[in-house]
mmCIF file of C-alpha atoms in Angstrom:
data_model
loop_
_atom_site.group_PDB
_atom_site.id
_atom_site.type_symbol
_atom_site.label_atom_id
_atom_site.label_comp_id
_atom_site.label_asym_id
_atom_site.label_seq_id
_atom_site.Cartn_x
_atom_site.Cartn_y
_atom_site.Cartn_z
ATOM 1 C CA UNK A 1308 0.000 0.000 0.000
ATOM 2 C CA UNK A 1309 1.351 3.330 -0.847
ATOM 3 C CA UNK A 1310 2.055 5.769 1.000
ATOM 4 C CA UNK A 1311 -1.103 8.246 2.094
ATOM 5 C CA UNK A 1312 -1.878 12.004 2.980
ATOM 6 C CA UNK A 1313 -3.328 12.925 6.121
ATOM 7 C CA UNK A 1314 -4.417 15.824 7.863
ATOM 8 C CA UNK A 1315 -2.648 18.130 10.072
ATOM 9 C CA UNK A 1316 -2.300 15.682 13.284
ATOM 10 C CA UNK A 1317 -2.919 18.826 15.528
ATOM 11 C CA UNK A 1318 -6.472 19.481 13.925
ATOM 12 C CA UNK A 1319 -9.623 17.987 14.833
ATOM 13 C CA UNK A 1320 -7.936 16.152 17.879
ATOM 14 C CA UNK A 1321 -9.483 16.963 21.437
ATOM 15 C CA UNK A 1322 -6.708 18.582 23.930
ATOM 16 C CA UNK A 1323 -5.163 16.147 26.672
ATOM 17 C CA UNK A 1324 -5.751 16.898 29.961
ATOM 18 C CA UNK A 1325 -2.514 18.356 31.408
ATOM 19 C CA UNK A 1326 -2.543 16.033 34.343
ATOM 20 C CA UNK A 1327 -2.942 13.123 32.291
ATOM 21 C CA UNK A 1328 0.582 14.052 30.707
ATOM 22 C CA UNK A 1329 2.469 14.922 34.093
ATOM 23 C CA UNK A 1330 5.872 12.816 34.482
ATOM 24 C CA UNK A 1331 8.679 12.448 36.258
ATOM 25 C CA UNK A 1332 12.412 12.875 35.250
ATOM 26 C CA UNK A 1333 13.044 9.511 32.940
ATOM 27 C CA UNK A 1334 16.322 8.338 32.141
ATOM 28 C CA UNK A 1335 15.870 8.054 28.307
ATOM 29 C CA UNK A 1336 18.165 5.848 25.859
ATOM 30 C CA UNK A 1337 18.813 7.389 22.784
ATOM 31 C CA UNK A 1338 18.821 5.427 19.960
ATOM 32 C CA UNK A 1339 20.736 6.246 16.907
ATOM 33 C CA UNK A 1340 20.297 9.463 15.315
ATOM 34 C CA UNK A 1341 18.875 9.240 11.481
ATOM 35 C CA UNK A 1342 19.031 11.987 8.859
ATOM 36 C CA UNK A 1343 17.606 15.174 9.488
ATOM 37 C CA UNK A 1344 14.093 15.899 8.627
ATOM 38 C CA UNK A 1345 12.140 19.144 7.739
ATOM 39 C CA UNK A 1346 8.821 18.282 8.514
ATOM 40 C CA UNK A 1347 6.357 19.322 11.438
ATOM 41 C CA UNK A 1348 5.562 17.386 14.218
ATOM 42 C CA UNK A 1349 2.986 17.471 16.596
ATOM 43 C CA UNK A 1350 2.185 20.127 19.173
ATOM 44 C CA UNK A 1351 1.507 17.932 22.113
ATOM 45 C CA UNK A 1352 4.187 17.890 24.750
ATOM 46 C CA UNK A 1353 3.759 15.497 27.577
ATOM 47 C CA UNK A 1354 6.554 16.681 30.336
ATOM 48 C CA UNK A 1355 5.306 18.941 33.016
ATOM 49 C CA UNK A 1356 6.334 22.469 32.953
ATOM 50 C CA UNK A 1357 8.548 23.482 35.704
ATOM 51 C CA UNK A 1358 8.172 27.339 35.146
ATOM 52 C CA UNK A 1359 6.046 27.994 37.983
ATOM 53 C CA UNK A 1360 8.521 28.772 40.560
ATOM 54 C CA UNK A 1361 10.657 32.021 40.357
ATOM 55 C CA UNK A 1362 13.301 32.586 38.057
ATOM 56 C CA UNK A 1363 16.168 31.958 40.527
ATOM 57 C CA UNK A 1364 14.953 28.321 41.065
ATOM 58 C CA UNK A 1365 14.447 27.893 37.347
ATOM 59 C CA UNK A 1366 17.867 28.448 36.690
ATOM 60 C CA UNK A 1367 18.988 26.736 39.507
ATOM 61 C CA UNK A 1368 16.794 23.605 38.037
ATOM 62 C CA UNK A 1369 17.992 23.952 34.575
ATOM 63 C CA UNK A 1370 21.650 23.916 36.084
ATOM 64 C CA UNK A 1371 21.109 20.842 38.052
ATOM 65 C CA UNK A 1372 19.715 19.537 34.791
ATOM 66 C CA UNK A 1373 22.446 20.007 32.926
ATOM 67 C CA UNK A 1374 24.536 18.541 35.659
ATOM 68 C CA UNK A 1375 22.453 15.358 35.319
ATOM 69 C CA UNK A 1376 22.657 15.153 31.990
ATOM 70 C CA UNK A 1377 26.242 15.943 31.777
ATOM 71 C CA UNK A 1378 26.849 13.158 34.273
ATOM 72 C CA UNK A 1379 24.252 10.767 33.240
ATOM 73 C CA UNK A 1380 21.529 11.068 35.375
ATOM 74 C CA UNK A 1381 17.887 11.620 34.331
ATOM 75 C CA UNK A 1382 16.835 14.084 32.567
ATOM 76 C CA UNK A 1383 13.503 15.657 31.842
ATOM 77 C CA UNK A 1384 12.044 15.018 27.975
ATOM 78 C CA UNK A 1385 9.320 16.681 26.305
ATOM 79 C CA UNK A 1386 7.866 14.143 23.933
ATOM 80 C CA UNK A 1387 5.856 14.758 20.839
ATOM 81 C CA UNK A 1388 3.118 12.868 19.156
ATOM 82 C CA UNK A 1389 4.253 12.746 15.053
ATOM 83 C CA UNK A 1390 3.503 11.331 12.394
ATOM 84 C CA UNK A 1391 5.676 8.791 10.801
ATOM 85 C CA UNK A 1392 7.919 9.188 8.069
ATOM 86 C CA UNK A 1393 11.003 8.003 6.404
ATOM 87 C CA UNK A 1394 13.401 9.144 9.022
ATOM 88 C CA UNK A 1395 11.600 6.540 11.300
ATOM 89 C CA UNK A 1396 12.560 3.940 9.583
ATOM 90 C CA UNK A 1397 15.615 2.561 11.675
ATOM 91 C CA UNK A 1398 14.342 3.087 14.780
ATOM 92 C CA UNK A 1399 11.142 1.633 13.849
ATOM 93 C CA UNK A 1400 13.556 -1.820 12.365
ATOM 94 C CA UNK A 1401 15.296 -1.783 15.913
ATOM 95 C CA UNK A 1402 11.883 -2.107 18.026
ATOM 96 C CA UNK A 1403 10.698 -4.880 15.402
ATOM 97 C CA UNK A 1404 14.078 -6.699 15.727
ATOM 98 C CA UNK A 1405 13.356 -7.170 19.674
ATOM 99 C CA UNK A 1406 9.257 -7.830 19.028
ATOM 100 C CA UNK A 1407 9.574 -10.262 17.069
ATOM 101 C CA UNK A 1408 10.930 -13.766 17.655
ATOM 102 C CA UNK A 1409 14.321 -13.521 16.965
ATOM 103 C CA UNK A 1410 14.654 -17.354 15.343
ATOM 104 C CA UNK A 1411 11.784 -16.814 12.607
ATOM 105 C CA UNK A 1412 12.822 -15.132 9.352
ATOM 106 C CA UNK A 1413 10.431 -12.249 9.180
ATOM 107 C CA UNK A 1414 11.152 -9.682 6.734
ATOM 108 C CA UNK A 1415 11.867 -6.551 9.123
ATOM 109 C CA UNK A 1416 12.838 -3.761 6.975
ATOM 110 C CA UNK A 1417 9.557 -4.819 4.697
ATOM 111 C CA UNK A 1418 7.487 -4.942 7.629
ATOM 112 C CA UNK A 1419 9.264 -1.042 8.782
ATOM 113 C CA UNK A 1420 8.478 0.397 5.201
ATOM 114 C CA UNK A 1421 5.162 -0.455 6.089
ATOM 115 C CA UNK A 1422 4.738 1.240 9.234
ATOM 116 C CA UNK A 1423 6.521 4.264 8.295
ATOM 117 C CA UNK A 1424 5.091 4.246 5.206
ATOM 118 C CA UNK A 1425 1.188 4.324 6.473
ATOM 119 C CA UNK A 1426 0.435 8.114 7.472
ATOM 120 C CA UNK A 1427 -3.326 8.061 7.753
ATOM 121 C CA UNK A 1428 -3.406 5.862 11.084
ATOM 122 C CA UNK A 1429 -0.250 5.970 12.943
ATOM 123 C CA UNK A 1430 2.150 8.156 15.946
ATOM 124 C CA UNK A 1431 5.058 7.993 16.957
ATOM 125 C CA UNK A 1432 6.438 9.195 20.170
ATOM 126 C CA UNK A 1433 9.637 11.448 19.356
ATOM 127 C CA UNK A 1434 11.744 14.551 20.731
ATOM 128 C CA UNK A 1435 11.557 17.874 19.576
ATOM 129 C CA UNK A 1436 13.944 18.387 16.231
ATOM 130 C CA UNK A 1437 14.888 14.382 16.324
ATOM 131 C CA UNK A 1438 14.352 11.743 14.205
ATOM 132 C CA UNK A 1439 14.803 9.408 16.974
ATOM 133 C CA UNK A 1440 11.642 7.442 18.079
ATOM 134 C CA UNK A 1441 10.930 6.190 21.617
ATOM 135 C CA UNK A 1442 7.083 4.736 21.219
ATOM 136 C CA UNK A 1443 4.956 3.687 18.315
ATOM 137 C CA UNK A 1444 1.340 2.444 17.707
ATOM 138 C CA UNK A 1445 -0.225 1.304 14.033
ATOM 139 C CA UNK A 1446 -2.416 -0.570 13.017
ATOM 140 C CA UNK A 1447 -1.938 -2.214 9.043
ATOM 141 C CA UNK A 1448 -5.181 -3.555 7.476
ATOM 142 C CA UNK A 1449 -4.378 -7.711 6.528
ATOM 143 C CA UNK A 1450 -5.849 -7.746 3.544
ATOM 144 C CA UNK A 1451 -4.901 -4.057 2.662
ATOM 145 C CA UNK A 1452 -1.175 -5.169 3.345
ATOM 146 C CA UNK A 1453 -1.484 -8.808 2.242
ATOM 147 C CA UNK A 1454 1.655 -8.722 -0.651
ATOM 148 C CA UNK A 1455 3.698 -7.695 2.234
ATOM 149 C CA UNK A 1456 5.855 -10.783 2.365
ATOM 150 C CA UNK A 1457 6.382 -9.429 6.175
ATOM 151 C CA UNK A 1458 2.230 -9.687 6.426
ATOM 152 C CA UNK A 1459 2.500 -13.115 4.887
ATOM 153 C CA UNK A 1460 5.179 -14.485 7.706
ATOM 154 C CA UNK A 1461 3.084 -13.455 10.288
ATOM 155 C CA UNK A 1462 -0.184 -14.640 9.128
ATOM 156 C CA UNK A 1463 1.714 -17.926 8.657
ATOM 157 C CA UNK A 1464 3.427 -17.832 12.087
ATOM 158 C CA UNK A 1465 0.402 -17.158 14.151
ATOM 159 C CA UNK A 1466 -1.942 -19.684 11.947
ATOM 160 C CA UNK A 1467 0.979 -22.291 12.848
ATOM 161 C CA UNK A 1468 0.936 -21.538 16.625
ATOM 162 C CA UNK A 1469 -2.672 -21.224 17.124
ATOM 163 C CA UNK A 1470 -4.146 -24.458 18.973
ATOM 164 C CA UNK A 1471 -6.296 -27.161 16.902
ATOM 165 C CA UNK A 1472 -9.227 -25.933 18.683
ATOM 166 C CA UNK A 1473 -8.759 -22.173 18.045
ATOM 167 C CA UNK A 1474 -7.755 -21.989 14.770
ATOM 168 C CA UNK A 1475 -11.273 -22.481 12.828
ATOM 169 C CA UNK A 1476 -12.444 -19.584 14.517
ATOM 170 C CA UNK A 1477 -9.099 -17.722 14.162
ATOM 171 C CA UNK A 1478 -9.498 -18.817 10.205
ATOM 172 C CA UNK A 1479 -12.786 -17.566 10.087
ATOM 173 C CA UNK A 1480 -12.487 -13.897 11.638
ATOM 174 C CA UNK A 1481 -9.139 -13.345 9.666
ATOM 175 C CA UNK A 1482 -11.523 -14.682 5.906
ATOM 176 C CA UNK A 1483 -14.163 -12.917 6.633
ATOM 177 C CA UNK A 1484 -13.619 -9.732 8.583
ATOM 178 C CA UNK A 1485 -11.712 -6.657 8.038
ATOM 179 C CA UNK A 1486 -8.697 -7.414 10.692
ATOM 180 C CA UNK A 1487 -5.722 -4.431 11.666
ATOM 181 C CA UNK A 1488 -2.549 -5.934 12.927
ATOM 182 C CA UNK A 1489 -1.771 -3.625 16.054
ATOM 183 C CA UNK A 1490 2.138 -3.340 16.845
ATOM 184 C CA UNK A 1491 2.566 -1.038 19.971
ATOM 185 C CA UNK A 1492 5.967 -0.915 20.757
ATOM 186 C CA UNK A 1493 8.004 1.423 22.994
ATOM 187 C CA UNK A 1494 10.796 2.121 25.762
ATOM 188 C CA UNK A 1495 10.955 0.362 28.527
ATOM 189 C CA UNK A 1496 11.177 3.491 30.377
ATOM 190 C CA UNK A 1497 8.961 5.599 28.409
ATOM 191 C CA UNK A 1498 6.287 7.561 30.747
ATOM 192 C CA UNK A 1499 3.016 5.378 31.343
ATOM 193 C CA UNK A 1500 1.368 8.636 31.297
ATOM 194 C CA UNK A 1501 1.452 8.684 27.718
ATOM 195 C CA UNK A 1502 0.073 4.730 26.752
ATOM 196 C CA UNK A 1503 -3.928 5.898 26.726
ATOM 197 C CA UNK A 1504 -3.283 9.043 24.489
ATOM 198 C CA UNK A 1505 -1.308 7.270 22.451
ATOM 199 C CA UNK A 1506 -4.254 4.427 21.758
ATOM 200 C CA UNK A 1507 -6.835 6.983 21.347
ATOM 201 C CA UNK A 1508 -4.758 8.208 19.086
ATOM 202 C CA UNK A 1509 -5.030 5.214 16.354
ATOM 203 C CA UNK A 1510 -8.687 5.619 16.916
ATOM 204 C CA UNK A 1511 -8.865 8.828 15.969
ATOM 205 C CA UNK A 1512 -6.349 8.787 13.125
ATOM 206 C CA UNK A 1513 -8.920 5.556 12.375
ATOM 207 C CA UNK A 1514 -11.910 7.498 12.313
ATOM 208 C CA UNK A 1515 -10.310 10.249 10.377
ATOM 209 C CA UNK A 1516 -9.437 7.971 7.768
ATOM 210 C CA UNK A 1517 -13.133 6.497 7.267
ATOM 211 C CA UNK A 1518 -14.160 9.738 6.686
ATOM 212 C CA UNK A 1519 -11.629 11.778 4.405
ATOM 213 C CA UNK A 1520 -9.241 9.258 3.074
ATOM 214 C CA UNK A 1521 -9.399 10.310 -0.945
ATOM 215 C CA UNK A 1522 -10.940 6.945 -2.436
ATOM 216 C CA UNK A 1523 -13.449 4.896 -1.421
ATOM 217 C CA UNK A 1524 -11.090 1.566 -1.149
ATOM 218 C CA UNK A 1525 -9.148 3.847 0.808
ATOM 219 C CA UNK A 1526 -11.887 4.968 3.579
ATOM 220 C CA UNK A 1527 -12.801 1.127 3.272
ATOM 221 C CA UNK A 1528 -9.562 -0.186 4.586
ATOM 222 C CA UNK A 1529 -9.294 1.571 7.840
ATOM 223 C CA UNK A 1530 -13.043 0.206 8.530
ATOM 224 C CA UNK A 1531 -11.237 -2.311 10.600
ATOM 225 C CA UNK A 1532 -14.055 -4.590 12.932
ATOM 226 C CA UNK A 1533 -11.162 -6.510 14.710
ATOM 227 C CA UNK A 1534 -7.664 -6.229 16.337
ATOM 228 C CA UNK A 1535 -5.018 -8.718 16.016
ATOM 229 C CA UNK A 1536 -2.246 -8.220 18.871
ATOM 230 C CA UNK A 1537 1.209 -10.076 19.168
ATOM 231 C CA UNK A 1538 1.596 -9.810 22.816
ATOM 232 C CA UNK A 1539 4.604 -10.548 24.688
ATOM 233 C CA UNK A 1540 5.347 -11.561 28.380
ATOM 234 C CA UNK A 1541 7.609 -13.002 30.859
ATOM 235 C CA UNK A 1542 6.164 -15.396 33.102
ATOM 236 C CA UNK A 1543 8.525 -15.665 36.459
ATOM 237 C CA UNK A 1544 8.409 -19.356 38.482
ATOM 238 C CA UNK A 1545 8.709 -19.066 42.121
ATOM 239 C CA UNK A 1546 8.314 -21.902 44.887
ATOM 240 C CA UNK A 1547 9.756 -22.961 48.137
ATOM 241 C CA UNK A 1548 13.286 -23.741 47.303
ATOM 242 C CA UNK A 1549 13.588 -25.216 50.833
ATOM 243 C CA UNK A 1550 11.472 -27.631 50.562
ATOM 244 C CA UNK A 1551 13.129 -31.128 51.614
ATOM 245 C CA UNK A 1552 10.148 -33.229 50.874
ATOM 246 C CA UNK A 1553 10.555 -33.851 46.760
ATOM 247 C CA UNK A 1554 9.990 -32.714 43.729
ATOM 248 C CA UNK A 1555 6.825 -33.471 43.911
ATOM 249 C CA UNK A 1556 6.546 -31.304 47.012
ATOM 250 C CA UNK A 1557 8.410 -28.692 46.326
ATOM 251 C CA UNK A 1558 6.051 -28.087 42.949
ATOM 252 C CA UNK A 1559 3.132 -27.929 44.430
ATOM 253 C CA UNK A 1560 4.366 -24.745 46.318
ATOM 254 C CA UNK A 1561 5.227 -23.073 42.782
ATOM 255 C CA UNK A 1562 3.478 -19.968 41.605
ATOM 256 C CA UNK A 1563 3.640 -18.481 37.633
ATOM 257 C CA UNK A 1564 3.771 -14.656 38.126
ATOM 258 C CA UNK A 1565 2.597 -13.045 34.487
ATOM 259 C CA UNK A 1566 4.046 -10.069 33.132
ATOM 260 C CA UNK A 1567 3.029 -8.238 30.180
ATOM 261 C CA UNK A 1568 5.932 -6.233 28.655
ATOM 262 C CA UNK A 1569 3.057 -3.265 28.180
ATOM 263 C CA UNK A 1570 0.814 -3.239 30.755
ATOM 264 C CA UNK A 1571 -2.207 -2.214 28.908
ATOM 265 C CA UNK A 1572 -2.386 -5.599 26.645
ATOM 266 C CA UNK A 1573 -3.340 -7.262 30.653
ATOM 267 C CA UNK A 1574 -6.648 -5.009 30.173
ATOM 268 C CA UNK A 1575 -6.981 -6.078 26.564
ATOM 269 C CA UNK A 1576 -6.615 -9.705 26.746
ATOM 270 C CA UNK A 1577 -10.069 -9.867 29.001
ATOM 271 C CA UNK A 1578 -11.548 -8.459 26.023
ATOM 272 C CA UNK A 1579 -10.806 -10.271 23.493
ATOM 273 C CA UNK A 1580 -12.760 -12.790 21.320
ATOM 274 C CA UNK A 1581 -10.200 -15.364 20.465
ATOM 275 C CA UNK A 1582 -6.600 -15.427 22.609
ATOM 276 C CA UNK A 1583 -4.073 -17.901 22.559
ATOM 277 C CA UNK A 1584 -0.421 -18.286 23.473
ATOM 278 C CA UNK A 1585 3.032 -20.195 22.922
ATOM 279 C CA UNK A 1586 6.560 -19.775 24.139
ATOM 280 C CA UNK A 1587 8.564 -17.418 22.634
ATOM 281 C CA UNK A 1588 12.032 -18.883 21.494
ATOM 282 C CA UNK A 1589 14.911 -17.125 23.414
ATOM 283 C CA UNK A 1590 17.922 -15.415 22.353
ATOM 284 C CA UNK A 1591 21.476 -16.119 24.152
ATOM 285 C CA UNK A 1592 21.088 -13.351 26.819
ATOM 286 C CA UNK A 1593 17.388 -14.006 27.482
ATOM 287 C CA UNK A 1594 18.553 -17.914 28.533
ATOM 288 C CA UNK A 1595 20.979 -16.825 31.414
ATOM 289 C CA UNK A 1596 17.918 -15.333 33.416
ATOM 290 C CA UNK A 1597 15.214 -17.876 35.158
ATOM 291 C CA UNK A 1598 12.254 -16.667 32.838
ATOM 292 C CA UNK A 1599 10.430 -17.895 30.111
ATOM 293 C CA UNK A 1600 9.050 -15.429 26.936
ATOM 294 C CA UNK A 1601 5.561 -15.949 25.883
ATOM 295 C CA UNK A 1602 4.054 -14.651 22.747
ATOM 296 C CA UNK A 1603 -0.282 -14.254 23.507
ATOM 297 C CA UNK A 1604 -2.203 -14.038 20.261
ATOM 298 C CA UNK A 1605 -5.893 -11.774 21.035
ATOM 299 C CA UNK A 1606 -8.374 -11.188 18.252
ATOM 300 C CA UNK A 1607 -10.421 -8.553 19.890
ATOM 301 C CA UNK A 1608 -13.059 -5.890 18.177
ATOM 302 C CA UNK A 1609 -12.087 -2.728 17.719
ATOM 303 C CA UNK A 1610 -14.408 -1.020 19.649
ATOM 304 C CA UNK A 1611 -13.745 -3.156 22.479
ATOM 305 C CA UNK A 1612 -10.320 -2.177 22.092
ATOM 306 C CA UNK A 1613 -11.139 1.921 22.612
ATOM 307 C CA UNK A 1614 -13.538 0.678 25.488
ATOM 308 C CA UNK A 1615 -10.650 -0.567 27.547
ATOM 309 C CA UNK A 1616 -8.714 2.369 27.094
ATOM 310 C CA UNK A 1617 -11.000 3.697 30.304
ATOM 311 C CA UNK A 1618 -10.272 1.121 32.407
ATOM 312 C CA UNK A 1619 -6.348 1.686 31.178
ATOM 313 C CA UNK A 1620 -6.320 5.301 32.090
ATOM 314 C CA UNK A 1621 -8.541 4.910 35.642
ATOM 315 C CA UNK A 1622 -5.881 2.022 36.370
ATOM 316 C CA UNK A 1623 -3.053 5.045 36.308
ATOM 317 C CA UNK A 1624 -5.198 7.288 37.371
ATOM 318 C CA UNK A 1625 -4.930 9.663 34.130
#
């Protein structure tokens, strides 16, 4: 699918609520710098403003900042909401490289194009005058984006790993409904803050598109009815490792502690329709730690999907 014009991101959007984007200092990695780029990005800036004290302490704050900075402590980041582009394109590659299961030859730069390349329905989290991003949410229509040989892997992956007594109804959505692939990826450290705006975001940008894409096939595609998600989590064992009594003993004692790497995609797997899930093969680091990598598969509508973003946002109190 080509590449498509969209509106002025700033237009037509409702403002956030300042408290909703209050953060503390984060320590932010900085990826690789990519070429410079002359186009606008959004006007939505997410760190607090620490201007209301006097001038004396501002400068004494902006000093201490510097310090930090200079000796690699935190330091405070105003983050914008853009749309993607071209420039994206490597830091976009370097998320999918760690989403994606490191043993399965997916196409990664094809699957980047993609994401960079869709402007209609897309954000992604970036700095002021870099190129450098630190968050991203799309969503890519299947059957809009079904030559994608990166598409085609995945489709193929999942349909492989989905349990005998899933998959009709896993076949049957993906045939017969319009389904968007959702890949959220971010920071680690990235401010939670920011997760629900950027979700309503990809509705909106949706719901723009239905209604002012130029063609008709266009405005069709983004009439998505379901969500596919790629999930991923680390599920943590812990028992009594005291226990002189057996093996079979000692088991019984063991608990599975769940972790989804984004926290949100806990609140979306109770609402989706279909969900499913399979270990995740490790890579050499990953095996030194006692943890095992799950990949959970949800099909879940897409207005189920913006419904949980409520429950998301009262859970962080935004």
């Amino acid at each position: 699918m080509p590449p498509q014009k969209k509106r002025s991101r700033g237009s037509g959007k409702a403002p956030i609520d300042p408290k909703a984007a209050q953060t503390e200092d984060h320590e932010v990695e900085m990826m690789e710098e990519d070429s410079d780029s002359s186009e606008s990005e959004d006007d939505l800036t997410f760190a607090p403003n620490d201007g209301a004290d006097d001038d004396d302490d501002s400068d004494d704050e902006m000093d201490g900042g510097e310090a930090a900075a200079a000796a690699g402590g935190n330091v405070s980041v105003d983050f914008l909401f853009s749309d993607p582009r071209e420039a994206h394109f490597h830091s976009v590659k370097q998320f999918l490289l760690a989403y994606l299961p490191p043993t399965q030859p997916f196409d990664v730069s094809g699957l980047a194009n993609a994401i960079v390349g869709q402007v209609t329905a897309g954000t992604m989290v970036c700095v002021e005058g870099e190129d450098d991003v630190y968050g991203f949410i799309t969503a890519l229509n299947l059957k809009g984006f079904a030559n994608e040989t990166s598409i085609q892997q995945i489709l193929q992956y999942v349909t492989k790993k989905c349990p005998s007594a899933e998959l009709p109804k896993l076949q049957q959505i993906l045939n017969t409904k319009n389904v968007g692939l959702v890949l959220n990826e971010r920071m680690v450290n990235l401010p939670y803050q920011l997760i629900p705006a950027l979700h309503s975001a990809l509705h909106e940008d949706i719901e723009w598109a239905i209604q002012n894409e130029d063609t008709e096939e266009l405005r069709n595609s983004f009439k998505m009815d379901y969500f596919l998600i790629l999930a991923t989590c680390t599920e943590e064992k812990s028992g009594s490792s005291g226990s002189k009594q057996g093996k079979k003993s000692k088991t019984a004692y063991e608990q599975t502690a769940k972790f989804f790497h984004n926290f949100e995609d806990e609140f979306l797997e109770q609402e989706a329709e279909l969900s499913f899930s399979f270990d995740t093969p490790l890579t050499e680091r990953e095996r030194v730690d006692k943890s095992s990598k799950t990949t959970v598969v949800m099909l879940l509508e897409r207005e189920k999907h913006k419904a949980a973003l409520a429950s998301i946002s009262a859970m962080i109190n935004v």
